[in-house]
CSV table of C-alpha atoms in Angstrom, one decimal:
chain,number,residue,atom,x,y,z
I,1,GLY,CA,-0.3,-0.1,-0.1
I,2,LEU,CA,2.8,2.3,0.3
I,3,ASN,CA,4.2,1.5,-2.9
I,4,VAL,CA,7.6,0.0,-1.4
I,5,ALA,CA,9.3,-2.9,-3.4
I,6,THR,CA,9.7,-6.0,-1.6
I,7,MET,CA,11.7,-9.2,-1.7
I,8,ILE,CA,11.4,-12.6,0.5
I,9,GLY,CA,15.0,-13.3,2.2
I,10,THR,CA,16.3,-16.7,2.8
I,11,SER,CA,14.5,-16.8,6.1
I,12,GLY,CA,11.3,-16.7,4.4
I,13,ARG,CA,10.6,-13.1,5.9
I,14,ILE,CA,9.7,-10.1,4.0
I,15,PHE,CA,12.2,-7.1,3.6
I,16,PRO,CA,12.0,-4.1,1.4
I,17,ALA,CA,14.0,-4.5,-1.6
I,18,ASP,CA,16.6,-1.8,-0.8
I,19,LEU,CA,16.9,-2.8,2.8
I,20,LYS,CA,16.5,0.4,4.2
I,21,ALA,CA,14.1,1.7,6.8
I,22,ALA,CA,13.9,5.1,6.1
I,23,PRO,CA,12.0,5.4,2.9
I,24,LEU,CA,9.2,3.1,4.4
I,25,LEU,CA,9.1,5.4,7.6
I,26,ARG,CA,8.7,8.5,5.4
I,27,ARG,CA,6.0,6.9,3.5
I,28,TRP,CA,4.0,6.1,6.6
I,29,VAL,CA,4.6,9.6,8.2
I,30,ARG,CA,3.2,11.2,4.6
I,31,ARG,CA,0.3,9.1,4.9
I,32,LEU,CA,-0.4,9.8,8.4
I,33,ARG,CA,-0.1,13.6,7.8
I,34,ASP,CA,-2.4,13.1,4.7
I,35,SER,CA,-5.2,11.7,6.7
I,36,GLY,CA,-5.2,14.6,9.4
I,37,VAL,CA,-2.5,13.3,12.1
I,38,ARG,CA,-1.0,16.1,14.1
I,39,PHE,CA,2.9,15.4,15.2
I,40,HIS,CA,3.8,17.3,18.3
I,41,VAL,CA,7.5,16.8,18.5
I,42,ASN,CA,9.7,17.9,21.4
I,43,HIS,CA,6.8,16.6,23.8
I,44,TYR,CA,8.3,14.6,26.7
I,45,CYS,CA,5.5,12.7,28.6
I,46,VAL,CA,5.9,13.0,32.4
I,47,GLY,CA,2.9,11.8,34.0
I,48,ILE,CA,-0.8,11.2,33.5
I,49,SER,CA,-3.1,12.4,36.1
I,50,PRO,CA,-6.0,10.3,37.9
I,51,GLU,CA,-8.3,12.3,35.6
I,52,GLY,CA,-6.6,11.1,32.5
I,53,HIS,CA,-4.5,14.5,31.7
I,54,CYS,CA,-1.3,13.9,30.0
I,55,ARG,CA,1.6,16.4,31.1
I,56,PHE,CA,4.2,17.0,28.8
I,57,GLN,CA,7.6,18.7,28.9
I,58,THR,CA,8.1,21.0,25.9
I,59,PRO,CA,10.6,23.6,25.0
I,60,GLU,CA,8.2,26.2,26.2
I,61,GLY,CA,7.4,24.9,29.2
I,62,GLU,CA,5.0,22.4,30.7
I,63,VAL,CA,1.8,21.5,28.5
I,64,ILE,CA,-1.4,19.9,29.9
I,65,VAL,CA,-3.7,17.9,27.5
I,66,LYS,CA,-6.9,16.1,28.4
I,67,PRO,CA,-7.3,13.7,25.1
I,68,ASP,CA,-10.7,11.8,24.8
I,69,ALA,CA,-8.9,8.6,24.5
I,70,THR,CA,-5.0,8.0,25.0
I,71,VAL,CA,-2.6,5.3,23.3
I,72,LEU,CA,0.6,5.1,25.0
I,73,ALA,CA,3.4,3.7,23.0
I,74,LEU,CA,6.4,4.4,25.3
I,75,GLY,CA,8.7,1.5,24.4
I,76,GLY,CA,10.8,-0.4,27.1
I,77,GLY,CA,14.3,1.0,28.5
I,78,SER,CA,17.2,-0.1,26.2
I,79,TRP,CA,17.1,3.0,23.9
I,80,PRO,CA,17.7,6.0,26.6
I,81,GLN,CA,19.2,8.1,23.9
I,82,LEU,CA,16.1,7.8,21.9
I,83,GLY,CA,13.8,8.6,24.7
I,84,SER,CA,12.6,5.1,25.1
I,85,ASP,CA,14.1,5.4,28.7
I,86,GLY,CA,11.4,3.2,30.8
I,87,ALA,CA,10.9,6.4,32.8
I,88,TRP,CA,7.0,6.0,32.4
I,89,VAL,CA,7.3,2.8,35.0
I,90,GLU,CA,7.5,5.3,37.9
I,91,TRP,CA,4.7,7.5,37.1
I,92,LEU,CA,2.5,4.4,36.2
I,93,ARG,CA,3.2,2.0,38.8
I,94,PRO,CA,1.2,3.3,41.7
I,95,ARG,CA,-2.1,2.5,39.5
I,96,ILE,CA,-0.6,-0.5,37.3
I,97,ASP,CA,0.9,-4.0,37.9
I,98,ILE,CA,4.1,-3.5,36.4
I,99,ALA,CA,7.2,-6.5,35.8
I,100,PRO,CA,10.4,-4.8,36.1
I,101,LEU,CA,12.1,-3.9,32.9
I,102,GLN,CA,15.0,-6.3,32.0
I,103,PRO,CA,17.4,-6.4,29.1
I,104,SER,CA,16.6,-8.7,26.2
I,105,ASN,CA,18.4,-9.9,23.2
I,106,CYS,CA,21.6,-8.7,24.8
I,107,GLY,CA,25.4,-9.8,25.8
I,108,PHE,CA,26.8,-11.2,28.7
I,109,ASP,CA,29.5,-10.6,30.9
I,110,VAL,CA,32.6,-13.3,31.1
I,111,GLU,CA,35.2,-12.5,33.2
I,112,TRP,CA,38.1,-13.0,30.5
I,113,THR,CA,41.6,-12.5,31.6
I,114,PRO,CA,43.3,-9.4,29.9
I,115,VAL,CA,45.8,-11.3,27.7
I,116,PHE,CA,42.7,-12.7,25.9
I,117,THR,CA,40.5,-9.7,26.0
I,118,GLN,CA,43.6,-7.7,24.5
I,119,ARG,CA,44.3,-10.3,21.9
I,120,PHE,CA,40.7,-11.7,20.5
I,121,ALA,CA,37.9,-8.7,21.8
I,122,GLY,CA,36.0,-8.1,18.6
I,123,HIS,CA,36.9,-11.4,16.9
I,124,PRO,CA,33.8,-13.3,15.7
I,125,VAL,CA,33.3,-17.1,16.8
I,126,LYS,CA,31.8,-18.7,13.6
I,127,SER,CA,30.2,-21.8,12.8
I,128,VAL,CA,29.7,-23.2,16.4
I,129,ILE,CA,26.7,-25.0,18.2
I,130,VAL,CA,25.8,-23.1,21.6
I,131,SER,CA,24.0,-25.2,24.2
I,132,THR,CA,22.5,-23.9,27.6
I,133,GLY,CA,20.1,-25.1,30.5
I,134,ALA,CA,20.1,-28.3,32.1
I,135,ALA,CA,19.9,-31.6,29.9
I,136,GLN,CA,16.1,-32.1,30.1
I,137,ALA,CA,15.4,-28.2,29.5
I,138,ALA,CA,18.7,-27.3,27.2
I,139,GLN,CA,18.3,-25.1,24.2
I,140,THR,CA,20.6,-25.6,21.4
I,141,LEU,CA,21.6,-23.2,18.4
I,142,GLN,CA,24.1,-23.1,15.7
I,143,GLY,CA,25.3,-19.6,14.5
I,144,GLU,CA,27.9,-17.3,15.6
I,145,PHE,CA,28.7,-15.0,18.4
I,146,VAL,CA,31.6,-12.1,19.0
I,147,ILE,CA,34.0,-11.9,21.7
I,148,THR,CA,33.9,-8.5,23.2
I,149,ALA,CA,36.1,-6.7,26.1
I,150,ASN,CA,33.7,-7.6,28.6
I,151,GLY,CA,32.4,-10.9,27.4
I,152,ILE,CA,30.1,-12.1,24.6
I,153,GLU,CA,27.4,-10.8,22.1
I,154,GLY,CA,26.0,-11.7,18.7
I,155,SER,CA,22.7,-13.4,17.3
I,156,VAL,CA,23.1,-16.7,18.6
I,157,ILE,CA,23.8,-15.3,22.1
I,158,TYR,CA,20.6,-12.8,21.6
I,159,ALA,CA,18.5,-15.7,20.8
I,160,LEU,CA,19.5,-17.5,24.0
I,161,SER,CA,19.6,-14.2,26.4
I,162,ALA,CA,16.2,-14.7,27.9
I,163,ALA,CA,16.9,-18.4,29.2
I,164,LEU,CA,20.3,-17.2,30.1
I,165,ARG,CA,19.3,-14.1,32.0
I,166,ASP,CA,16.7,-16.0,33.9
I,167,THR,CA,19.1,-18.4,34.7
I,168,ILE,CA,21.7,-15.9,36.1
I,169,ALA,CA,18.8,-14.3,38.1
I,170,ARG,CA,17.8,-17.7,39.8
I,171,ASP,CA,21.5,-19.4,40.2
I,172,GLY,CA,23.7,-16.2,40.5
I,173,ALA,CA,25.3,-17.5,36.9
I,174,ALA,CA,24.8,-19.3,33.9
I,175,GLU,CA,26.7,-21.5,31.7
I,176,LEU,CA,27.0,-21.9,28.0
I,177,ARG,CA,28.4,-25.0,26.2
I,178,ILE,CA,30.2,-24.4,22.9
I,179,ASP,CA,30.8,-27.2,20.4
I,180,LEU,CA,33.9,-25.5,18.4
I,181,ALA,CA,33.7,-28.3,15.7
I,182,PRO,CA,30.1,-29.4,14.6
I,183,ALA,CA,31.2,-31.2,11.7
I,184,ARG,CA,33.3,-33.7,13.6
I,185,GLU,CA,32.2,-36.2,16.0
I,186,GLN,CA,34.2,-36.6,19.2
I,187,GLU,CA,35.8,-39.9,18.4
I,188,ARG,CA,37.0,-38.6,14.9
I,189,LEU,CA,38.6,-35.7,16.7
I,190,GLU,CA,40.6,-38.1,19.3
I,191,LYS,CA,41.6,-40.2,16.3
I,192,GLU,CA,42.7,-36.9,14.4
I,193,LEU,CA,44.5,-35.3,17.3
I,194,SER,CA,46.2,-38.9,18.2
I,195,GLN,CA,48.4,-38.5,15.2
I,196,PRO,CA,51.9,-38.0,15.9
I,197,ARG,CA,53.0,-34.3,16.1
I,198,GLY,CA,56.6,-34.4,15.4
I,199,LYS,CA,58.2,-31.2,15.5
I,200,ARG,CA,55.1,-29.2,15.2
I,201,SER,CA,54.1,-26.9,17.8
I,202,PHE,CA,51.0,-27.6,19.9
I,203,THR,CA,49.1,-24.9,18.2
I,204,GLU,CA,50.1,-26.0,14.6
I,205,HIS,CA,49.2,-29.7,15.4
I,206,VAL,CA,45.6,-28.8,16.4
I,207,ARG,CA,45.2,-26.5,13.4
I,208,ARG,CA,46.4,-29.0,11.1
I,209,THR,CA,44.6,-32.1,12.4
I,210,VAL,CA,41.3,-30.7,13.5
I,211,GLY,CA,41.3,-26.9,12.0
I,212,ILE,CA,40.9,-25.1,15.3
I,213,ASP,CA,42.9,-22.0,15.4
I,214,GLY,CA,42.6,-18.1,15.8
I,215,VAL,CA,40.0,-17.2,18.5
I,216,LYS,CA,38.8,-20.7,19.1
I,217,MET,CA,42.3,-21.9,19.8
I,218,GLY,CA,42.5,-18.7,22.1
I,219,LEU,CA,39.0,-19.8,23.9
I,220,LEU,CA,40.8,-23.3,24.4
I,221,TYR,CA,43.8,-21.7,25.9
I,222,GLU,CA,41.5,-19.2,28.2
I,223,ILE,CA,39.4,-22.0,29.8
I,224,VAL,CA,40.9,-25.5,29.5
I,225,PRO,CA,43.9,-26.4,32.0
I,226,ARG,CA,46.8,-26.9,30.2
I,227,THR,CA,47.4,-30.6,31.5
I,228,ASP,CA,43.9,-31.4,29.8
I,229,LEU,CA,45.0,-29.7,26.7
I,230,LEU,CA,47.8,-32.3,26.5
I,231,ASP,CA,45.2,-35.3,27.0
I,232,VAL,CA,43.7,-36.1,23.7
I,233,HIS,CA,40.4,-37.4,25.3
I,234,LYS,CA,40.0,-34.3,27.2
I,235,LEU,CA,41.0,-31.9,24.7
I,236,ALA,CA,38.4,-33.4,22.4
I,237,THR,CA,35.9,-33.2,25.1
I,238,ALA,CA,36.9,-29.3,25.5
I,239,ILE,CA,36.4,-28.7,21.8
I,240,LYS,CA,33.0,-30.3,21.6
I,241,SER,CA,31.8,-29.0,25.0
I,242,LEU,CA,33.7,-25.8,26.0
I,243,PRO,CA,32.2,-24.5,29.0
I,244,ILE,CA,31.9,-20.5,28.9
I,245,LYS,CA,30.5,-19.0,32.5
I,246,LEU,CA,28.2,-15.9,32.2
I,247,ALA,CA,28.4,-13.7,35.0
I,248,ARG,CA,25.6,-11.4,34.1
I,249,ALA,CA,23.7,-9.4,31.4
I,250,ARG,CA,24.9,-6.6,29.9
I,251,PRO,CA,22.9,-3.1,31.0
I,252,ILE,CA,19.6,-2.3,29.6
I,253,GLU,CA,21.1,0.4,28.1
I,254,GLU,CA,22.9,-1.6,25.9
I,255,ALA,CA,20.2,-4.2,24.7
I,256,ILE,CA,18.4,-4.5,21.6
I,257,SER,CA,15.3,-4.8,23.5
I,258,THR,CA,13.2,-4.9,26.7
I,259,ALA,CA,11.2,-7.8,28.8
I,260,GLY,CA,9.3,-6.8,31.6
I,261,GLY,CA,6.4,-4.0,31.5
I,262,ILE,CA,2.8,-3.6,31.8
I,263,ARG,CA,1.4,-7.1,32.8
I,264,PHE,CA,-1.5,-8.4,30.6
I,265,ASP,CA,-3.7,-8.9,33.6
I,266,ALA,CA,-3.8,-4.9,34.1
I,267,LEU,CA,-5.3,-5.0,30.5
I,268,ASP,CA,-8.6,-5.9,29.0
I,269,GLU,CA,-8.7,-7.6,25.8
I,270,HIS,CA,-8.7,-4.3,23.9
I,271,LEU,CA,-5.5,-3.6,25.6
I,272,MET,CA,-7.3,-0.8,27.8
I,273,ILE,CA,-5.8,-0.4,31.2
I,274,ARG,CA,-8.4,-1.5,33.4
I,275,SER,CA,-7.8,1.0,36.1
I,276,MET,CA,-7.7,3.8,34.0
I,277,PRO,CA,-10.8,3.9,31.1
I,278,GLY,CA,-9.6,5.3,27.8
I,279,VAL,CA,-6.2,4.7,28.4
I,280,PHE,CA,-4.5,2.0,26.1
I,281,CYS,CA,-1.0,0.3,25.8
I,282,ALA,CA,1.1,-0.7,22.8
I,283,GLY,CA,4.3,-2.1,21.9
I,284,GLU,CA,7.5,-2.9,24.2
I,285,MET,CA,5.7,-1.1,27.4
I,286,ILE,CA,3.7,-4.2,27.7
I,287,ASP,CA,5.4,-7.5,29.4
I,288,TRP,CA,6.4,-9.6,26.5
I,289,GLU,CA,9.4,-10.2,24.8
I,290,ALA,CA,10.7,-11.2,21.3
I,291,PRO,CA,13.5,-13.5,20.2
I,292,THR,CA,14.7,-11.0,17.3
I,293,GLY,CA,14.2,-7.6,16.4
I,294,GLY,CA,12.0,-8.3,13.5
I,295,TYR,CA,9.5,-10.2,15.8
I,296,LEU,CA,10.0,-7.4,18.0
I,297,LEU,CA,8.5,-4.7,15.4
I,298,THR,CA,5.8,-7.1,14.2
I,299,ALA,CA,4.5,-7.5,17.5
I,300,CYS,CA,5.0,-3.9,18.1
I,301,PHE,CA,2.9,-3.2,14.8
I,302,ALA,CA,0.3,-5.8,15.8
I,303,SER,CA,-0.2,-4.6,19.5
I,304,GLY,CA,-0.7,-0.8,18.0
I,305,ARG,CA,-3.2,-1.8,15.3
I,306,ILE,CA,-5.3,-3.5,18.3
I,307,ALA,CA,-4.8,-0.5,20.6
I,308,GLY,CA,-5.7,2.1,17.8
I,309,LYS,CA,-8.8,0.4,16.7
I,310,SER,CA,-9.8,-0.1,20.2
I,311,ALA,CA,-9.4,3.6,21.0
I,312,ALA,CA,-11.5,4.4,17.9
I,313,GLN,CA,-14.1,2.1,19.0
I,314,TRP,CA,-14.0,3.6,22.5
I,315,LEU,CA,-14.6,6.9,20.7
I,316,SER,CA,-17.4,5.7,18.7
I,317,GLU,CA,-19.2,4.7,22.0
């Protein structure tokens, strides 16, 4: 409807053909303006009174507005530099049940040694299988992640972040298991590593026999005791299941998105706040979380559609 050409990606999802969001956004805004929507920029909402009056801070001073209906789409707390700072929690908490905001789709802290950080921060760890959780509830994904100065982050870590974050909250820490050689079974690794080393260094021997080098070799040196590295069985076991202990999630300000927010019990089926008739909620300020940014956008749009249609119906009645 916006005359933006699209394509279907390898994942089956639909994208703008030029892979840019700005043209899409500009056309949305133009369509809204043409339909009569008025935008008031530089208005920062700082509260809603029990009577439904909305208070805004503006460059010209405070403005108070009494809408006939209100849709709140105030975001989570993961983009404070763009205004999504979660400040609304404090002025809505007295009247609504709100789950604490937490980071989602985020990185995690690992207590790396300075030597490892200096050498490998910024390096991607590719083509690995990552597992988390107890055996009966383990989640396993194949992909890649990145070593950071503070720990790890990246697509496969983001996908597991909810489970990891909840494990840390419960147990004080979480452990990932990394398969550094998904294409090789442990038996094959042991056979190949048992080949005579000759005059080659240990690092060169591992590189030539099983293809482990660079940051993957650095992870083995960082985590596995030196005596175990020289034991073929223990080394192969480490390659197939390298433990990485996660200390904590990165701060919410660095996260891609936010978990927590207004609980669904506080809303009716139209996303109206039960204790505030005529006030509706949409988007990331509601208590749910998505595994990726794409699903996050989709659910924000869907809840926005429900809240908007519900507000219109409220006004008509």
